[in-house]
Amino acid sequence: MKSLTEHLSFHTERRREFINITPRVETLVTNSRISEGICLINAMHITASVFVNDAESGLLQDFENWLEKLAPHEPLSNYRHNLTGEDNGDAHLKRTVMGREVVIAITDSRLDLGPWEQVFYGEFDGRRDKRVLVKIIGD
Amino acid sequence: MKSLTEHLSFHTERRREFINITPRVETLVTNSRISEGICLINAMHITASVFVNDAESGLLQDFENWLEKLAPHEPLSNYRHNLTGEDNGDAHLKRTVMGREVVIAITDSRLDLGPWEQVFYGEFDGRRDKRVLVKIIGD
Amino acid sequence: MKSLTEHLSFHTERRREFINITPRVETLVTNSRISEGICLINAMHITASVFVNDAESGLLQDFENWLEKLAPHEPLSNYRHNLTGEDNGDAHLKRTVMGREVVIAITDSRLDLGPWEQVFYGEFDGRRDKRVLVKIIGD
């Protein structure tokens, strides 16, 4: 069994952003020289997500609006977590809806994605250094 | 390390359906001749889900009602994604709640499921051809 | 490829509880003698979750309040599933939001977690015996 462990780094300008990381993950799959296996891609921070969906700007705006409705950023006093001095209580909940990680098959040395599947990093408490872990195992 | 890659195909009659795919996945596990490993089962489309829950018809109706409350299909104008000409903005959100994929252990050549765990395909924008990927790796 | 299969057991006093299981999982990783691979941790019951987030008591209370808003326990008649004689319709939905499983990389013989990542068992219909499966595969 072979394996590859790499990190992707992020530092967004805005509090919340969605970033398509598919090309960066594909490069790592190529570098791994693994032809059959799986690829785990997970946020290493608990206010960020990795998820798969469509690279369509209107949809990304829909996600943003919907998450703000399910777990509004304000009032900050809505969240006991913010009593610690943080203002990111909502970000922990938003990330939970979107998911921490995805696992993608590797077949014939490539990410085995459906026609519209793209891998996104979802930032909900940005403007600081964050990382995503990519772990590939297989043969 | 051995691996198996297979696809399940779907074309539902209705826009939204839940389909129990546990027997089909179990057959693939048997075919793989893998006794210890993991099985990844993921939707290849971004308006569909794979999830694990109880095969109880009332519960499936509860999921349907609840998802329609969290992300209603109408009005279509609620979703910027529908400006592309689609009418499935809600389906992308519903699938996000239910999840893209599940990873299930394989132990002693069988899916290592709890007593009530069943694997479902969740369709939120059906009446067209869709696929689920099953990837099994192990020894 | 090596593998390890273990179960963690739970029997909570209250209907809903969050339990930090990170140290128990770390011990299993050590026992597995696997240095590179992945660790799957999943609830074996469909009214319970395994998820990763912050070990901060205010945040855990925020999750509790938020889930009760998204899928209230009462009135029991809200859920067709409760017509079966159960009173846990809400628990199936709450667990869906929080997730069935997590997959964590193993690197250098350790769980490859970010600085604040902790693994939790989420119980939504407790006061009975429940189990979590830990499956580790790798070299």
mmCIF file of C-alpha atoms in Angstrom, chain B residues 10-131:
data_model
loop_
_atom_site.group_PDB
_atom_site.id
_atom_site.type_symbol
_atom_site.label_atom_id
_atom_site.label_comp_id
_atom_site.label_asym_id
_atom_site.label_seq_id
_atom_site.Cartn_x
_atom_site.Cartn_y
_atom_site.Cartn_z
ATOM 1 C CA PHE B 10 -31.061 4.991 -11.253
ATOM 2 C CA HIS B 11 -33.826 6.678 -13.165
ATOM 3 C CA THR B 12 -36.661 7.516 -10.790
ATOM 4 C CA GLU B 13 -40.226 8.219 -11.851
ATOM 5 C CA ARG B 14 -40.665 11.012 -9.347
ATOM 6 C CA ARG B 15 -38.582 14.089 -8.592
ATOM 7 C CA ARG B 16 -37.770 12.840 -5.092
ATOM 8 C CA GLU B 17 -37.378 9.228 -3.956
ATOM 9 C CA PHE B 18 -35.550 7.186 -1.359
ATOM 10 C CA ILE B 19 -34.331 3.765 -2.490
ATOM 11 C CA ASN B 20 -32.839 1.094 -0.229
ATOM 12 C CA ILE B 21 -29.655 -0.081 -1.958
ATOM 13 C CA THR B 22 -28.285 -2.294 0.836
ATOM 14 C CA PRO B 23 -28.796 -5.611 -1.011
ATOM 15 C CA ARG B 24 -27.099 -4.304 -4.141
ATOM 16 C CA VAL B 25 -24.093 -3.091 -2.157
ATOM 17 C CA GLU B 26 -23.878 -6.381 -0.244
ATOM 18 C CA THR B 27 -23.700 -8.275 -3.536
ATOM 19 C CA LEU B 28 -20.784 -6.109 -4.649
ATOM 20 C CA VAL B 29 -18.977 -6.759 -1.366
ATOM 21 C CA THR B 30 -19.354 -10.496 -1.953
ATOM 22 C CA ASN B 31 -18.122 -10.121 -5.548
ATOM 23 C CA SER B 32 -15.057 -8.172 -4.396
ATOM 24 C CA ARG B 33 -13.749 -11.133 -2.338
ATOM 25 C CA ILE B 34 -12.418 -8.540 0.108
ATOM 26 C CA SER B 35 -12.668 -9.690 3.713
ATOM 27 C CA GLU B 36 -11.176 -6.693 5.567
ATOM 28 C CA GLY B 37 -11.392 -3.161 4.254
ATOM 29 C CA ILE B 38 -13.760 -0.308 3.577
ATOM 30 C CA CYS B 39 -16.561 0.400 1.143
ATOM 31 C CA LEU B 40 -17.173 3.925 -0.180
ATOM 32 C CA ILE B 41 -20.628 4.562 -1.641
ATOM 33 C CA ASN B 42 -21.203 8.000 -3.142
ATOM 34 C CA ALA B 43 -23.647 9.783 -5.387
ATOM 35 C CA MET B 44 -21.962 10.932 -8.593
ATOM 36 C CA HIS B 45 -24.491 13.744 -9.009
ATOM 37 C CA ILE B 46 -24.783 16.853 -6.891
ATOM 38 C CA THR B 47 -28.544 16.673 -6.459
ATOM 39 C CA ALA B 48 -28.537 13.169 -4.950
ATOM 40 C CA SER B 49 -27.376 11.552 -1.712
ATOM 41 C CA VAL B 50 -26.209 8.319 -0.219
ATOM 42 C CA PHE B 51 -27.033 7.985 3.473
ATOM 43 C CA VAL B 52 -27.607 5.427 6.208
ATOM 44 C CA ASN B 53 -30.786 5.288 8.238
ATOM 45 C CA ASP B 54 -33.765 3.127 9.131
ATOM 46 C CA ALA B 55 -35.905 1.351 6.503
ATOM 47 C CA GLU B 56 -39.190 2.605 7.983
ATOM 48 C CA SER B 57 -41.676 4.230 5.640
ATOM 49 C CA GLY B 58 -42.927 6.795 8.171
ATOM 50 C CA LEU B 59 -39.383 7.980 8.803
ATOM 51 C CA LEU B 60 -38.690 8.348 5.087
ATOM 52 C CA GLN B 61 -41.800 10.517 4.852
ATOM 53 C CA ASP B 62 -40.497 12.545 7.832
ATOM 54 C CA PHE B 63 -37.224 13.149 5.968
ATOM 55 C CA GLU B 64 -39.170 14.268 2.890
ATOM 56 C CA ASN B 65 -41.292 16.736 4.891
ATOM 57 C CA TRP B 66 -38.363 18.038 6.912
ATOM 58 C CA LEU B 67 -36.134 18.646 3.881
ATOM 59 C CA GLU B 68 -38.962 20.475 2.133
ATOM 60 C CA LYS B 69 -39.175 22.730 5.187
ATOM 61 C CA LEU B 70 -35.405 23.341 5.374
ATOM 62 C CA ALA B 71 -35.051 23.986 1.618
ATOM 63 C CA PRO B 72 -38.448 24.331 -0.128
ATOM 64 C CA HIS B 73 -38.675 23.552 -3.824
ATOM 65 C CA GLU B 74 -40.822 26.651 -4.437
ATOM 66 C CA PRO B 75 -40.845 29.503 -5.081
ATOM 67 C CA LEU B 76 -38.220 28.721 -7.706
ATOM 68 C CA SER B 77 -37.133 32.359 -7.532
ATOM 69 C CA ASN B 78 -35.745 31.680 -4.040
ATOM 70 C CA TYR B 79 -32.634 30.232 -5.634
ATOM 71 C CA ARG B 80 -30.189 32.124 -7.793
ATOM 72 C CA HIS B 81 -29.118 28.784 -9.223
ATOM 73 C CA ASN B 82 -32.507 28.569 -10.940
ATOM 74 C CA LEU B 83 -31.594 31.654 -12.979
ATOM 75 C CA THR B 84 -29.436 29.260 -15.039
ATOM 76 C CA GLY B 85 -32.657 27.691 -16.322
ATOM 77 C CA GLU B 86 -32.625 24.847 -13.783
ATOM 78 C CA ASP B 87 -35.414 24.275 -11.263
ATOM 79 C CA ASN B 88 -33.297 22.229 -8.862
ATOM 80 C CA GLY B 89 -31.739 24.840 -6.563
ATOM 81 C CA ASP B 90 -33.450 23.197 -3.600
ATOM 82 C CA ALA B 91 -32.127 19.748 -4.574
ATOM 83 C CA HIS B 92 -28.501 20.834 -4.116
ATOM 84 C CA LEU B 93 -29.331 21.982 -0.575
ATOM 85 C CA LYS B 94 -31.409 18.942 0.335
ATOM 86 C CA ARG B 95 -28.637 16.638 -0.779
ATOM 87 C CA THR B 96 -26.180 18.584 1.361
ATOM 88 C CA VAL B 97 -28.252 17.907 4.484
ATOM 89 C CA MET B 98 -28.453 14.180 3.711
ATOM 90 C CA GLY B 99 -24.821 13.803 2.590
ATOM 91 C CA ARG B 100 -22.958 12.797 -0.559
ATOM 92 C CA GLU B 101 -21.426 9.561 0.638
ATOM 93 C CA VAL B 102 -21.042 6.913 3.300
ATOM 94 C CA VAL B 103 -18.009 4.851 4.210
ATOM 95 C CA ILE B 104 -18.785 1.438 5.678
ATOM 96 C CA ALA B 105 -16.343 -1.040 7.181
ATOM 97 C CA ILE B 106 -16.012 -4.498 5.683
ATOM 98 C CA THR B 107 -15.348 -7.135 8.319
ATOM 99 C CA ASP B 108 -15.309 -10.893 7.702
ATOM 100 C CA SER B 109 -16.315 -10.286 4.057
ATOM 101 C CA ARG B 110 -19.517 -8.424 4.988
ATOM 102 C CA LEU B 111 -20.747 -4.837 5.348
ATOM 103 C CA ASP B 112 -20.228 -4.158 9.064
ATOM 104 C CA LEU B 113 -23.611 -2.518 9.713
ATOM 105 C CA GLY B 114 -25.435 -1.986 12.988
ATOM 106 C CA PRO B 115 -28.770 -3.756 13.582
ATOM 107 C CA TRP B 116 -30.967 -1.129 11.900
ATOM 108 C CA GLU B 117 -28.498 0.486 9.519
ATOM 109 C CA GLN B 118 -29.622 0.421 5.898
ATOM 110 C CA VAL B 119 -28.021 2.245 2.964
ATOM 111 C CA PHE B 120 -30.232 4.554 0.923
ATOM 112 C CA TYR B 121 -29.993 6.414 -2.335
ATOM 113 C CA GLY B 122 -31.706 9.786 -1.990
ATOM 114 C CA GLU B 123 -32.897 11.379 -5.200
ATOM 115 C CA PHE B 124 -33.885 15.067 -5.137
ATOM 116 C CA ASP B 125 -33.986 15.854 -8.850
ATOM 117 C CA GLY B 126 -34.942 12.636 -10.570
ATOM 118 C CA ARG B 127 -36.589 11.587 -13.790
ATOM 119 C CA ARG B 128 -33.183 11.396 -15.415
ATOM 120 C CA ASP B 129 -30.237 8.949 -15.449
ATOM 121 C CA LYS B 130 -28.110 9.030 -12.305
ATOM 122 C CA ARG B 131 -25.310 6.878 -10.915
#
